[in-house]
Every structure is written in C-alpha cells, then in structure tokens.
Amino acid sequence: MLKRLLLVLASASVLLINAARAEEKPDTDLVLLTENFPPYNMAKNGKNFAQDENINGIAVDIVREMFKRANVTYSLTLRFPWERIYKLALEKPGYGVFVMARLPDREKLFKWVGPIGPDDWIMLAKADSKITLETLDQARKYKIGAYKGDAIAETLAKQGLKPIVVLRDQDNAKKLVNGQIDLWATGDPAGRYLARQDGVTGLKTVLRFNSAELYLALNKDVPDELVAKLQAALDQLRKEGVVDDIMAKYL
C-alpha cells in the first residue's frame, strides 16, 4: 500500500513539473507584446488588454505580414502598462515588444527588426497658445506633459526638463486643453491621432526636436537566424510597397 502511494505521488510530481515546464516554454516561436499606441498598435475595443485578432494598427498589420512571410509563429498580446511589457521582453527568452524607439541606451539590450515606421518627437500646444520655441532648452520654463516610461519622457528627464508624466499618453491632450500643462511632448503621428480620439483638435506643433524610428525589439536570446528571417521579410514588404499601403490605410 505504501509503495503504491509513493508511486502515485512520484507520478503526480512528474506531471506537475512537466506542466510547469510547458507553461514556461511558449507554444510559438515568439511571444509578442504591445501596448495601446495608436495608430501603430491598439485594441479594437479600446481597452488595455487584448489578444491576437482583437488588436490592429499600422505596426500590427506590418508585423503580421512580416511573420507570415518569414514563416515564423507567434502569439500577440496587448497589455498595460508599457514598463511591464518592456521588462518582460528584456528578461524573458523568446519574447519581443513593439513598437519601440531604437535609442543608444537600448541598443545592446535587444535584437532589432525594423524600422517599422517613423516617430518624430514634437511639442504640441493649444491652438491659441502664444508659446514659440526654437530649441528644446527654451521649453524648460513650461509645464510639459509626457507619457511615463516612454523614450520621449526619459530623454526629457535626462536633460533636466522634468516632464509631468501620465500612464496614458492620450490623457495629455485634455490636460493641455484644460491648462494643466503648457506643452505636450509626444510622437507624430501618434499624438495627433490620440487627441482626435478624445475629441481634441486644432493643436499646433511649436517644436520638432527629434526624429526617431520605431522597431520590433526582441530578447537577446532570440536566435540571430530568426531575427535575420524577419528582417528580410520586412525589407521585402517595404520594397513591394506593402508598408506604404498599410500606412495609407490608417493615416
């Protein structure tokens, strides 16, 4: 009786271990994460969690076609906040996150596929604002709104501009209109798209202070061969005009 009980317990332990390993090992080649960052990536229902076909946007459509061409399998989840999915892609083998600005500080942290699209950095003001800027340094005396964890906010902070950050970039549109901030540091076209979604129009660009490119960032343990296949597929899509066609569908 005791021997049979020990065998049952041993079998159960093996099953639990195997189940745990199965959870750790993705069923696909890659686990992709993204966030609500219209018009590049967004949940169709506007919420902060969505999976697979319930996500769309410029980058999502490009990534889907790229993976299809490269014959690489993946799962796709949209989550919140950005800092969480960034950390997962940074630490977990087989994970990737998009879209991400490719900055010098991040260069060696990930393997990169792209560019997927542009992300100019701009300062927006209300239509009737008297603010004029020629340099970023001139913005120091104003209250600047930005998106927590975003490359724009991080860059401004490093330069001592002390941005007022929020968890959702679109919240800055109404803060700007309501006078809670003087300027909104955001991406173009993302900022204008987000503002329109919240019924805010007529904002004006008072400074364009950087031109960035957005990428798919993959964990460093992703094989170079797989990264090369994805890059080749994206290059071919761009050559065929597919990337431009997808952009035109949203903008």
CSV table of C-alpha atoms in Angstrom, one decimal:
chain,number,residue,atom,x,y,z
A,1,MET,CA,0.0,0.0,0.0
A,2,LEU,CA,2.8,2.4,1.0
A,3,LYS,CA,4.7,1.5,-2.2
A,4,ARG,CA,1.7,2.2,-4.4
A,5,LEU,CA,1.1,5.6,-2.6
A,6,LEU,CA,4.7,6.6,-3.2
A,7,LEU,CA,4.4,5.7,-6.9
A,8,VAL,CA,1.3,7.8,-7.2
A,9,LEU,CA,3.0,10.7,-5.5
A,10,ALA,CA,6.0,10.4,-7.7
A,11,SER,CA,3.9,10.3,-10.9
A,12,ALA,CA,1.9,13.3,-9.7
A,13,SER,CA,5.2,15.2,-9.1
A,14,VAL,CA,6.4,14.4,-12.6
A,15,LEU,CA,3.2,15.7,-14.1
A,16,LEU,CA,3.4,18.9,-12.2
A,17,ILE,CA,7.0,19.5,-13.2
A,18,ASN,CA,6.1,18.8,-16.9
A,19,ALA,CA,3.1,21.2,-16.7
A,20,ALA,CA,5.3,23.9,-15.2
A,21,ARG,CA,7.9,23.5,-17.9
A,22,ALA,CA,5.1,23.6,-20.6
A,23,GLU,CA,3.9,27.0,-19.1
A,24,GLU,CA,7.5,28.4,-19.3
A,25,LYS,CA,8.0,27.2,-22.9
A,26,PRO,CA,5.9,29.2,-25.4
A,27,ASP,CA,3.9,27.2,-28.0
A,28,THR,CA,5.1,29.5,-30.7
A,29,ASP,CA,8.5,30.7,-31.9
A,30,LEU,CA,7.9,34.1,-30.3
A,31,VAL,CA,5.7,35.8,-27.7
A,32,LEU,CA,5.0,39.3,-28.9
A,33,LEU,CA,3.7,42.1,-26.6
A,34,THR,CA,2.4,45.5,-27.5
A,35,GLU,CA,0.5,48.4,-25.9
A,36,ASN,CA,-2.2,50.9,-26.9
A,37,PHE,CA,-0.1,53.3,-29.1
A,38,PRO,CA,-2.5,54.4,-31.9
A,39,PRO,CA,-2.2,54.4,-34.8
A,40,TYR,CA,0.6,51.9,-34.6
A,41,ASN,CA,-0.9,49.4,-32.2
A,42,MET,CA,-4.3,49.4,-30.5
A,43,ALA,CA,-7.0,47.2,-29.0
A,44,LYS,CA,-10.1,47.1,-31.2
A,45,ASN,CA,-12.3,47.7,-28.1
A,46,GLY,CA,-10.1,50.5,-26.8
A,47,LYS,CA,-9.3,48.6,-23.6
A,48,ASN,CA,-5.8,47.9,-22.1
A,49,PHE,CA,-5.9,44.1,-22.7
A,50,ALA,CA,-6.4,42.3,-26.0
A,51,GLN,CA,-5.1,39.3,-27.8
A,52,ASP,CA,-4.3,38.2,-31.4
A,53,GLU,CA,-7.1,39.2,-33.8
A,54,ASN,CA,-8.5,41.8,-31.4
A,55,ILE,CA,-5.5,44.1,-32.0
A,56,ASN,CA,-4.9,46.2,-35.0
A,57,GLY,CA,-2.9,49.3,-36.2
A,58,ILE,CA,-0.1,50.1,-38.6
A,59,ALA,CA,2.6,48.2,-36.8
A,60,VAL,CA,0.3,45.2,-36.0
A,61,ASP,CA,-0.6,44.8,-39.7
A,62,ILE,CA,3.1,45.1,-40.7
A,63,VAL,CA,4.2,42.6,-38.1
A,64,ARG,CA,1.6,40.1,-39.0
A,65,GLU,CA,2.5,40.2,-42.7
A,66,MET,CA,6.2,40.1,-41.8
A,67,PHE,CA,5.8,37.0,-39.6
A,68,LYS,CA,3.7,35.3,-42.3
A,69,ARG,CA,6.3,35.9,-45.0
A,70,ALA,CA,9.1,34.7,-42.7
A,71,ASN,CA,7.0,31.6,-41.7
A,72,VAL,CA,7.6,32.3,-38.0
A,73,THR,CA,4.8,31.5,-35.5
A,74,TYR,CA,3.9,33.9,-32.7
A,75,SER,CA,1.3,34.9,-30.1
A,76,LEU,CA,0.3,38.6,-29.7
A,77,THR,CA,-1.0,40.2,-26.5
A,78,LEU,CA,-1.7,43.9,-25.8
A,79,ARG,CA,-1.1,44.8,-22.2
A,80,PHE,CA,-0.7,47.8,-19.9
A,81,PRO,CA,1.5,49.5,-18.7
A,82,TRP,CA,4.4,49.9,-21.1
A,83,GLU,CA,7.0,49.4,-18.4
A,84,ARG,CA,5.7,45.9,-17.6
A,85,ILE,CA,5.9,44.6,-21.2
A,86,TYR,CA,9.2,46.3,-21.7
A,87,LYS,CA,10.6,44.4,-18.7
A,88,LEU,CA,9.1,41.1,-19.9
A,89,ALA,CA,10.8,41.4,-23.3
A,90,LEU,CA,14.0,42.4,-21.7
A,91,GLU,CA,14.1,39.5,-19.3
A,92,LYS,CA,12.3,36.5,-20.9
A,93,PRO,CA,13.8,34.4,-23.7
A,94,GLY,CA,11.5,34.1,-26.7
A,95,TYR,CA,9.8,37.4,-26.0
A,96,GLY,CA,9.6,40.6,-28.1
A,97,VAL,CA,7.9,44.0,-27.8
A,98,PHE,CA,6.8,46.6,-30.4
A,99,VAL,CA,6.9,49.4,-31.3
A,100,MET,CA,10.0,50.7,-29.6
A,101,ALA,CA,12.3,53.6,-30.4
A,102,ARG,CA,15.8,52.4,-31.1
A,103,LEU,CA,17.9,54.6,-28.8
A,104,PRO,CA,21.6,54.3,-27.9
A,105,ASP,CA,20.8,53.4,-24.3
A,106,ARG,CA,18.7,50.4,-25.6
A,107,GLU,CA,20.9,49.3,-28.5
A,108,LYS,CA,22.7,46.5,-26.7
A,109,LEU,CA,19.7,45.4,-24.6
A,110,PHE,CA,17.7,43.9,-27.5
A,111,LYS,CA,17.9,42.5,-31.0
A,112,TRP,CA,16.1,44.7,-33.5
A,113,VAL,CA,13.9,44.3,-36.6
A,114,GLY,CA,12.9,47.4,-38.5
A,115,PRO,CA,12.3,50.2,-38.9
A,116,ILE,CA,8.6,49.7,-38.9
A,117,GLY,CA,7.7,53.4,-39.0
A,118,PRO,CA,8.7,56.9,-38.0
A,119,ASP,CA,8.1,58.6,-34.7
A,120,ASP,CA,9.0,62.3,-34.8
A,121,TRP,CA,9.2,63.9,-31.4
A,122,ILE,CA,7.2,67.1,-31.1
A,123,MET,CA,5.9,69.7,-28.6
A,124,LEU,CA,2.2,70.4,-29.1
A,125,ALA,CA,0.4,73.5,-27.7
A,126,LYS,CA,-3.2,74.7,-27.8
A,127,ALA,CA,-4.2,76.5,-31.0
A,128,ASP,CA,-4.3,79.9,-29.2
A,129,SER,CA,-1.1,79.4,-27.3
A,130,LYS,CA,1.5,82.2,-27.6
A,131,ILE,CA,4.4,79.8,-27.0
A,132,THR,CA,7.1,79.8,-29.6
A,133,LEU,CA,10.2,77.6,-29.4
A,134,GLU,CA,13.3,77.3,-31.4
A,135,THR,CA,15.2,74.9,-29.1
A,136,LEU,CA,14.3,72.3,-26.5
A,137,ASP,CA,16.1,74.3,-23.9
A,138,GLN,CA,13.6,77.1,-24.3
A,139,ALA,CA,10.8,74.7,-23.0
A,140,ARG,CA,12.3,74.5,-19.5
A,141,LYS,CA,10.1,77.2,-18.1
A,142,TYR,CA,6.9,75.5,-19.2
A,143,LYS,CA,4.9,72.6,-17.7
A,144,ILE,CA,5.5,69.7,-20.1
A,145,GLY,CA,3.2,66.6,-20.2
A,146,ALA,CA,4.6,63.3,-21.3
A,147,TYR,CA,4.0,59.5,-21.2
A,148,LYS,CA,5.5,57.5,-18.3
A,149,GLY,CA,8.2,55.1,-19.4
A,150,ASP,CA,8.2,56.4,-23.0
A,151,ALA,CA,11.5,57.3,-24.7
A,152,ILE,CA,10.4,60.9,-25.0
A,153,ALA,CA,9.8,61.3,-21.3
A,154,GLU,CA,13.0,59.6,-20.4
A,155,THR,CA,15.0,61.8,-22.8
A,156,LEU,CA,13.4,65.0,-21.4
A,157,ALA,CA,14.1,63.9,-17.8
A,158,LYS,CA,17.8,63.2,-18.6
A,159,GLN,CA,18.1,66.7,-20.0
A,160,GLY,CA,16.6,68.1,-16.8
A,161,LEU,CA,13.2,69.3,-18.2
A,162,LYS,CA,11.2,67.4,-15.5
A,163,PRO,CA,8.2,66.3,-17.5
A,164,ILE,CA,4.9,65.7,-15.8
A,165,VAL,CA,4.1,62.0,-16.7
A,166,VAL,CA,0.8,60.2,-17.0
A,167,LEU,CA,0.1,56.5,-17.5
A,168,ARG,CA,-1.8,57.1,-20.8
A,169,ASP,CA,-0.5,59.5,-23.4
A,170,GLN,CA,-3.9,60.5,-24.6
A,171,ASP,CA,-4.6,62.0,-21.1
A,172,ASN,CA,-2.2,64.7,-22.0
A,173,ALA,CA,-4.5,66.0,-24.8
A,174,LYS,CA,-7.2,67.1,-22.3
A,175,LYS,CA,-4.7,68.2,-19.8
A,176,LEU,CA,-3.3,70.6,-22.4
A,177,VAL,CA,-6.7,71.9,-23.4
A,178,ASN,CA,-7.6,72.3,-19.7
A,179,GLY,CA,-4.5,74.3,-18.9
A,180,GLN,CA,-2.9,71.7,-16.6
A,181,ILE,CA,0.1,71.6,-18.8
A,182,ASP,CA,1.6,74.1,-21.3
A,183,LEU,CA,3.1,71.7,-23.7
A,184,TRP,CA,2.6,68.1,-24.7
A,185,ALA,CA,5.8,66.2,-25.7
A,186,THR,CA,4.6,63.3,-27.9
A,187,GLY,CA,5.1,61.4,-31.1
A,188,ASP,CA,3.9,62.4,-34.5
A,189,PRO,CA,1.6,61.0,-35.9
A,190,ALA,CA,0.7,59.2,-32.6
A,191,GLY,CA,-0.1,62.3,-30.6
A,192,ARG,CA,-2.5,63.9,-33.1
A,193,TYR,CA,-4.3,60.6,-33.6
A,194,LEU,CA,-4.7,60.1,-29.8
A,195,ALA,CA,-6.0,63.7,-29.5
A,196,ARG,CA,-8.6,63.2,-32.2
A,197,GLN,CA,-9.8,60.0,-30.5
A,198,ASP,CA,-10.6,62.1,-27.4
A,199,GLY,CA,-12.2,64.9,-29.4
A,200,VAL,CA,-9.3,67.3,-29.2
A,201,THR,CA,-8.3,69.0,-32.5
A,202,GLY,CA,-6.5,72.2,-33.5
A,203,LEU,CA,-3.3,71.6,-31.6
A,204,LYS,CA,-0.3,73.1,-33.1
A,205,THR,CA,3.3,72.0,-33.3
A,206,VAL,CA,5.6,74.5,-31.7
A,207,LEU,CA,8.8,72.4,-31.9
A,208,ARG,CA,10.0,69.3,-33.7
A,209,PHE,CA,13.0,68.1,-31.7
A,210,ASN,CA,13.9,64.6,-32.8
A,211,SER,CA,13.2,62.1,-35.5
A,212,ALA,CA,13.1,58.5,-34.3
A,213,GLU,CA,12.4,55.2,-35.9
A,214,LEU,CA,10.2,52.5,-34.4
A,215,TYR,CA,11.2,48.8,-34.2
A,216,LEU,CA,10.3,45.4,-33.0
A,217,ALA,CA,12.7,44.7,-30.1
A,218,LEU,CA,13.5,41.0,-29.4
A,219,ASN,CA,15.0,39.5,-26.3
A,220,LYS,CA,18.8,38.9,-26.8
A,221,ASP,CA,18.4,35.2,-26.6
A,222,VAL,CA,16.3,35.1,-29.8
A,223,PRO,CA,18.5,33.3,-32.4
A,224,ASP,CA,20.2,35.5,-35.0
A,225,GLU,CA,18.9,33.3,-37.8
A,226,LEU,CA,15.3,34.0,-36.8
A,227,VAL,CA,16.0,37.8,-36.5
A,228,ALA,CA,17.5,37.8,-40.0
A,229,LYS,CA,14.5,36.0,-41.5
A,230,LEU,CA,12.1,38.6,-40.0
A,231,GLN,CA,14.3,41.5,-41.2
A,232,ALA,CA,14.5,40.0,-44.7
A,233,ALA,CA,10.7,39.7,-44.8
A,234,LEU,CA,10.2,43.3,-43.7
A,235,ASP,CA,12.7,44.6,-46.2
A,236,GLN,CA,10.8,42.7,-49.0
A,237,LEU,CA,7.5,44.2,-47.8
A,238,ARG,CA,8.9,47.7,-47.9
A,239,LYS,CA,10.4,47.0,-51.4
A,240,GLU,CA,7.0,45.9,-52.7
A,241,GLY,CA,5.2,49.0,-51.3
A,242,VAL,CA,3.2,46.9,-48.8
A,243,VAL,CA,4.4,49.0,-45.8
A,244,ASP,CA,3.3,52.3,-47.5
A,245,ASP,CA,-0.1,50.8,-48.4
A,246,ILE,CA,-0.7,49.8,-44.7
A,247,MET,CA,0.4,53.3,-43.5
A,248,ALA,CA,-2.0,54.9,-46.0
A,249,LYS,CA,-4.9,52.8,-44.7
A,250,TYR,CA,-4.6,54.4,-41.2
A,251,LEU,CA,-3.4,57.9,-41.9
